[in-house]
Amino acid sequence: MKQFLTLDDLPNLDQAVNEAIALKKDPFQWEALGKNKTLGMLFFNPSLRTRLSTQKAAQNLGIKTMVMNFSNEAWAIEFEDGTQMSGLRSEHIREAAAVISQYCDLLAIRAFASLSDQKKDEEEQVLNSFAKYATIPVINMESATAHPLQALADAITIKEYSPKKRPKIVLTWAPHPKALPHAVANSFIRMTQQLDAEFVITHPQGYELNPNICKETPIEYNQEKALEGADFIYAKNWCSYTDYGKILRTDSDWMLTPEKMKGTANGKFMHCLPIRRNVVAADGVLDTPNSLVIQQANNRTFSAQLVLKKILENG
């Protein structure tokens, strides 16, 4: 594997999940693989799990890390070619990517969607510009439209906790006071479409996601009907896709509650975190043995470790 920009860069998802679970049992067995290697981690947006889990994954493989927050530690980067840089941006991506490539052996990027320019967000300007101009492998730590490290961790979690060979998995929209990107939902959909599972997406009308990603996955506008018999319930907010970046509703009707969970097949609750308690899901959902949010967060280390290992093995 040469890079990890989307889940499509994984040659085989099922094999990757099994290898990650094996790494989890013995995290330090490949500690010599990353000797004398450096991972540069660039954050254009905040992070807790992604930053710490990716650093931990690198350390498990013997890789050193360098971290930079672009919000307050670096020059503002210009991504457009042919511009006269007389404004606030003083560093061009061409030089920035080339310089970083001399300091590091691998490069990981975290840059969220703007939610103001759908075309530019879908072009993945930040991630793809680094991938274009860097001469080292690039890893996506969440971009405008994708969060493949999270989706891989989710696949590991589902594999570990699935009660049956073909579980029912529901991705449900949940309320949130802010407009949120589509990245987590997009990658979860792409991942789950590769599993042997009954998969349903449920959300209020007007919150349809990119049809090129959802494809033939069934959409159910009645949340409680969608939850019937579910083995895994993944809650996530996202803003409108057609009315891009907008919040269409903020009421609590779609919050996950213990009463709604009673209609599932003793379903396991999943969320990528951070989660707004009693907005996205009630305390009575999160504070039960059926909540897997902490286990998901733990698996972020091993999804990142698997990706780093595959890239290092490629030389």
Coordinates of C-alpha atoms in Angstrom, one line a residue:
M1 CA 0.0 0.0 0.0
K2 CA 1.5 3.3 -1.1
Q3 CA -0.8 5.7 0.7
F4 CA -4.1 5.9 2.6
L5 CA -6.4 8.6 1.4
T6 CA -9.6 6.5 1.3
L7 CA -10.8 3.0 2.2
D8 CA -10.2 2.1 -1.5
D9 CA -6.5 2.2 -0.8
L10 CA -6.9 -1.0 1.3
P11 CA -6.4 -4.0 -0.9
N12 CA -8.8 -6.1 1.2
L13 CA -10.9 -4.8 4.0
D14 CA -11.6 -8.1 5.7
Q15 CA -8.0 -9.0 5.6
A16 CA -7.1 -5.6 7.1
V17 CA -9.5 -6.1 9.9
N18 CA -8.1 -9.5 10.8
E19 CA -4.5 -8.2 10.7
A20 CA -5.4 -5.3 12.9
I21 CA -7.0 -7.6 15.5
A22 CA -3.8 -9.7 15.4
L23 CA -1.8 -6.5 16.0
K24 CA -4.0 -5.7 18.9
K25 CA -3.0 -9.0 20.6
D26 CA 0.7 -8.2 20.2
P27 CA 1.2 -4.4 19.5
F28 CA 5.0 -4.5 19.7
Q29 CA 5.8 -7.4 17.5
W30 CA 6.7 -5.1 14.6
E31 CA 8.5 -2.5 16.7
A32 CA 11.7 -2.7 14.6
L33 CA 9.8 -2.0 11.3
G34 CA 9.7 1.8 11.9
K35 CA 13.2 2.2 13.3
N36 CA 14.7 5.5 12.1
K37 CA 11.4 6.6 10.4
T38 CA 9.5 9.8 11.2
L39 CA 5.8 10.4 10.8
G40 CA 4.9 14.1 10.3
M41 CA 1.3 14.9 11.6
L42 CA -0.3 18.1 10.4
F43 CA -3.5 19.3 12.0
F44 CA -5.6 22.0 10.4
N45 CA -8.4 21.1 12.8
P46 CA -8.7 19.9 16.4
S47 CA -8.2 16.3 17.5
L48 CA -8.1 14.1 20.5
R49 CA -8.5 10.4 19.5
T50 CA -7.0 10.8 16.0
R51 CA -3.9 12.5 17.3
L52 CA -3.2 10.4 20.3
S53 CA -4.1 7.0 18.7
T54 CA -2.0 7.7 15.6
Q55 CA 1.0 8.7 17.7
K56 CA 0.5 5.6 19.8
A57 CA 0.3 3.5 16.7
A58 CA 3.5 5.0 15.3
Q59 CA 5.3 4.4 18.6
N60 CA 4.2 0.7 18.6
L61 CA 6.0 0.4 15.3
G62 CA 9.1 2.2 16.4
I63 CA 8.3 5.4 14.4
K64 CA 9.1 8.8 15.8
T65 CA 6.4 11.6 15.4
M66 CA 6.5 15.3 14.7
V67 CA 3.2 17.2 15.2
M68 CA 2.3 20.7 14.0
N69 CA -1.0 22.5 14.5
F70 CA -1.6 24.8 11.5
S71 CA -4.2 26.9 13.4
N72 CA -1.5 28.6 15.5
E73 CA 2.0 27.2 14.7
A74 CA 2.5 27.5 11.0
W75 CA 2.4 29.9 8.1
A76 CA -1.0 30.1 6.3
I77 CA -0.7 27.9 3.2
E78 CA -1.8 28.9 -0.3
F79 CA -3.2 26.0 -2.3
E80 CA -4.1 27.7 -5.6
D81 CA -1.6 27.8 -8.4
G82 CA -0.9 31.0 -10.4
T83 CA -2.0 33.3 -7.6
Q84 CA -0.1 36.5 -6.6
M85 CA 0.5 35.9 -2.9
S86 CA 0.0 39.4 -1.7
G87 CA -2.6 38.5 1.0
L88 CA -2.4 36.7 4.3
R89 CA -1.1 33.4 3.0
S90 CA 2.7 33.4 2.9
E91 CA 3.6 29.7 2.2
H92 CA 2.7 27.8 -1.0
I93 CA 1.8 24.1 -0.9
R94 CA 4.5 23.4 -3.5
E95 CA 7.3 24.5 -1.1
A96 CA 5.6 23.3 2.1
A97 CA 5.0 19.8 0.9
A98 CA 8.5 19.5 -0.6
V99 CA 10.2 20.7 2.6
I100 CA 8.1 18.4 4.9
S101 CA 9.0 15.5 2.6
Q102 CA 12.7 16.1 3.4
Y103 CA 12.0 16.0 7.2
C104 CA 9.7 13.0 7.3
D105 CA 9.2 9.6 5.9
L106 CA 5.4 9.6 6.1
L107 CA 2.9 12.4 6.3
A108 CA -0.6 12.4 8.0
I109 CA -3.1 15.2 7.4
R110 CA -6.3 16.3 9.2
A111 CA -8.3 19.0 7.5
F112 CA -12.1 19.3 7.8
A113 CA -14.7 20.5 5.3
S114 CA -15.4 24.2 5.1
L115 CA -19.1 23.5 4.7
S116 CA -19.3 26.7 2.6
D117 CA -18.0 25.6 -0.8
Q118 CA -19.2 22.1 -1.7
K119 CA -17.2 21.9 -4.9
K120 CA -13.9 22.6 -3.2
D121 CA -14.7 20.3 -0.3
E122 CA -15.4 17.4 -2.6
E123 CA -12.2 18.2 -4.5
E124 CA -10.4 17.6 -1.2
Q125 CA -8.1 20.5 -1.9
V126 CA -5.9 20.2 1.2
L127 CA -5.4 16.5 1.3
N128 CA -5.0 16.0 -2.4
S129 CA -2.6 19.0 -2.7
F130 CA -0.3 17.4 -0.1
A131 CA -0.6 14.0 -1.9
K132 CA 0.3 15.7 -5.2
Y133 CA 3.3 17.7 -4.1
A134 CA 4.7 15.5 -1.3
T135 CA 7.3 12.9 -2.2
I136 CA 6.4 10.6 0.7
P137 CA 3.3 8.6 1.5
V138 CA 0.2 10.6 2.7
I139 CA -2.3 9.3 5.3
N140 CA -5.8 10.8 5.7
M141 CA -6.5 11.5 9.4
E142 CA -10.0 12.9 8.3
S143 CA -10.5 15.1 5.3
A144 CA -13.4 17.1 3.9
T145 CA -15.4 14.0 2.8
A146 CA -13.7 11.0 4.4
H147 CA -12.5 9.5 7.6
P148 CA -11.1 6.1 6.6
L149 CA -9.1 5.5 9.8
Q150 CA -12.3 5.8 11.8
A151 CA -14.2 3.5 9.4
L152 CA -11.5 0.9 9.7
A153 CA -11.7 1.1 13.5
D154 CA -15.5 0.7 13.3
A155 CA -15.0 -2.4 11.1
I156 CA -12.7 -3.9 13.7
T157 CA -15.2 -3.2 16.4
I158 CA -18.1 -4.7 14.5
K159 CA -16.0 -7.8 13.8
E160 CA -15.2 -8.2 17.5
Y161 CA -18.7 -7.7 18.8
S162 CA -21.0 -9.1 16.1
P163 CA -23.5 -11.5 17.6
K164 CA -24.2 -13.2 14.3
K165 CA -22.6 -13.9 10.9
R166 CA -24.8 -11.3 9.1
P167 CA -25.8 -8.5 11.6
K168 CA -28.2 -5.7 11.0
I169 CA -26.4 -2.4 11.1
V170 CA -28.2 1.0 11.2
L171 CA -26.6 4.4 10.6
T172 CA -28.9 6.9 12.1
W173 CA -28.7 10.7 11.9
A174 CA -28.8 12.5 15.2
P175 CA -29.4 16.1 16.2
H176 CA -26.6 18.5 16.9
P177 CA -26.4 22.3 17.5
K178 CA -23.7 22.8 14.9
A179 CA -23.5 21.9 11.2
L180 CA -21.2 18.9 10.9
P181 CA -19.4 17.4 7.9
H182 CA -20.2 14.2 6.1
A183 CA -16.8 12.6 6.4
V184 CA -17.5 10.0 9.1
A185 CA -20.9 9.0 7.7
N186 CA -19.4 8.7 4.2
S187 CA -16.6 6.4 5.2
F188 CA -18.9 4.3 7.5
I189 CA -21.2 3.8 4.5
R190 CA -18.4 2.8 2.2
M191 CA -17.0 0.4 4.8
T192 CA -20.3 -1.2 5.7
Q193 CA -21.2 -1.7 2.1
Q194 CA -18.3 -4.1 2.0
L195 CA -19.5 -6.2 4.9
D196 CA -21.9 -9.2 4.8
A197 CA -24.6 -7.3 6.7
E198 CA -28.1 -5.9 6.5
F199 CA -27.5 -2.2 6.3
V200 CA -30.0 0.6 6.6
I201 CA -29.5 4.4 6.8
T202 CA -32.1 6.4 8.6
H203 CA -32.5 10.2 8.8
P204 CA -35.1 13.0 8.4
Q205 CA -36.1 14.0 5.0
G206 CA -33.7 16.6 3.6
Y207 CA -30.7 14.9 5.1
E208 CA -30.0 12.6 2.2
L209 CA -26.2 12.1 1.8
N210 CA -24.3 11.9 -1.5
P211 CA -26.2 9.5 -3.7
N212 CA -22.9 8.4 -5.3
I213 CA -21.8 7.1 -1.9
C214 CA -25.1 5.7 -0.6
K215 CA -25.8 3.9 -3.9
E216 CA -28.4 1.2 -3.3
T217 CA -28.3 1.2 0.5
P218 CA -31.9 1.4 1.7
I219 CA -33.0 4.7 3.3
E220 CA -35.7 4.7 6.0
Y221 CA -37.2 8.0 7.2
N222 CA -38.9 6.4 10.2
Q223 CA -36.1 6.0 12.8
E224 CA -37.9 3.6 15.1
K225 CA -38.8 1.3 12.1
A226 CA -35.2 1.3 11.0
L227 CA -34.0 0.4 14.5
E228 CA -36.2 -2.7 14.7
G229 CA -34.0 -5.8 15.2
A230 CA -30.7 -3.9 14.8
D231 CA -27.5 -5.4 16.1
F232 CA -25.4 -2.2 15.8
I233 CA -26.7 1.3 15.9
Y234 CA -24.2 4.0 14.7
A235 CA -25.4 7.5 15.6
K236 CA -23.9 10.5 13.8
N237 CA -25.0 14.0 12.8
W238 CA -24.4 15.5 9.4
C239 CA -25.5 18.7 7.8
S240 CA -27.7 18.9 4.7
Y241 CA -26.0 17.7 1.4
T242 CA -28.4 19.3 -1.0
D243 CA -28.7 22.5 1.0
Y244 CA -25.0 22.2 1.7
G245 CA -23.7 23.1 5.2
K246 CA -27.2 24.0 6.5
I247 CA -29.0 22.7 9.7
L248 CA -32.6 21.9 8.7
R249 CA -33.7 20.9 12.2
T250 CA -32.4 20.9 15.8
D251 CA -35.2 19.2 17.8
S252 CA -34.6 16.2 19.9
D253 CA -36.9 13.8 18.1
W254 CA -34.0 11.8 16.6
M255 CA -31.9 11.6 19.8
L256 CA -31.1 8.0 20.7
T257 CA -32.9 7.0 23.9
P258 CA -33.2 3.8 26.0
E259 CA -36.8 3.5 24.9
K260 CA -35.7 3.5 21.2
M261 CA -33.0 1.0 21.9
K262 CA -35.6 -1.4 23.3
G263 CA -36.8 -2.0 19.8
T264 CA -33.3 -3.3 18.7
A265 CA -32.0 -6.8 19.0
N266 CA -30.1 -5.9 22.2
G267 CA -28.2 -3.6 19.9
K268 CA -24.7 -2.2 20.4
F269 CA -24.4 1.6 20.3
M270 CA -21.6 3.1 18.3
H271 CA -20.3 6.7 17.9
C272 CA -17.0 8.1 16.7
L273 CA -16.7 10.6 19.6
P274 CA -16.8 13.3 20.8
I275 CA -20.5 13.0 21.6
R276 CA -22.9 15.6 23.0
R277 CA -24.7 13.8 25.8
N278 CA -28.4 14.1 25.9
V279 CA -28.4 15.7 22.5
V280 CA -27.1 12.9 20.2
A281 CA -27.7 10.1 22.7
A282 CA -29.1 10.0 26.2
D283 CA -27.0 9.1 29.3
G284 CA -29.1 5.9 29.5
V285 CA -27.7 4.8 26.1
L286 CA -24.1 5.7 26.7
D287 CA -23.7 4.5 30.2
T288 CA -24.6 0.8 29.6
P289 CA -22.6 -2.3 28.7
N290 CA -24.1 -2.1 25.1
S291 CA -22.2 1.2 24.4
L292 CA -19.1 0.5 22.4
V293 CA -17.8 4.0 22.1
I294 CA -14.7 3.4 24.3
Q295 CA -13.9 0.2 22.5
Q296 CA -14.1 2.0 19.2
A297 CA -11.8 4.7 20.4
N298 CA -9.3 2.0 21.5
N299 CA -9.4 0.4 18.1
R300 CA -8.4 3.7 16.5
T301 CA -4.8 2.8 17.5
F302 CA -4.9 -0.5 15.7
S303 CA -6.5 0.9 12.6
A304 CA -3.7 3.5 12.3
Q305 CA -1.1 0.9 13.2
L306 CA -2.3 -1.4 10.4
V307 CA -2.2 1.4 7.9
L308 CA 1.3 2.5 8.9
K309 CA 2.6 -1.1 8.9
K310 CA 1.2 -1.7 5.4
I311 CA 2.9 1.5 4.0
L312 CA 6.2 0.7 5.7
E313 CA 6.2 -2.8 4.3
N314 CA 5.7 -1.3 0.8
G315 CA 9.1 0.4 1.3

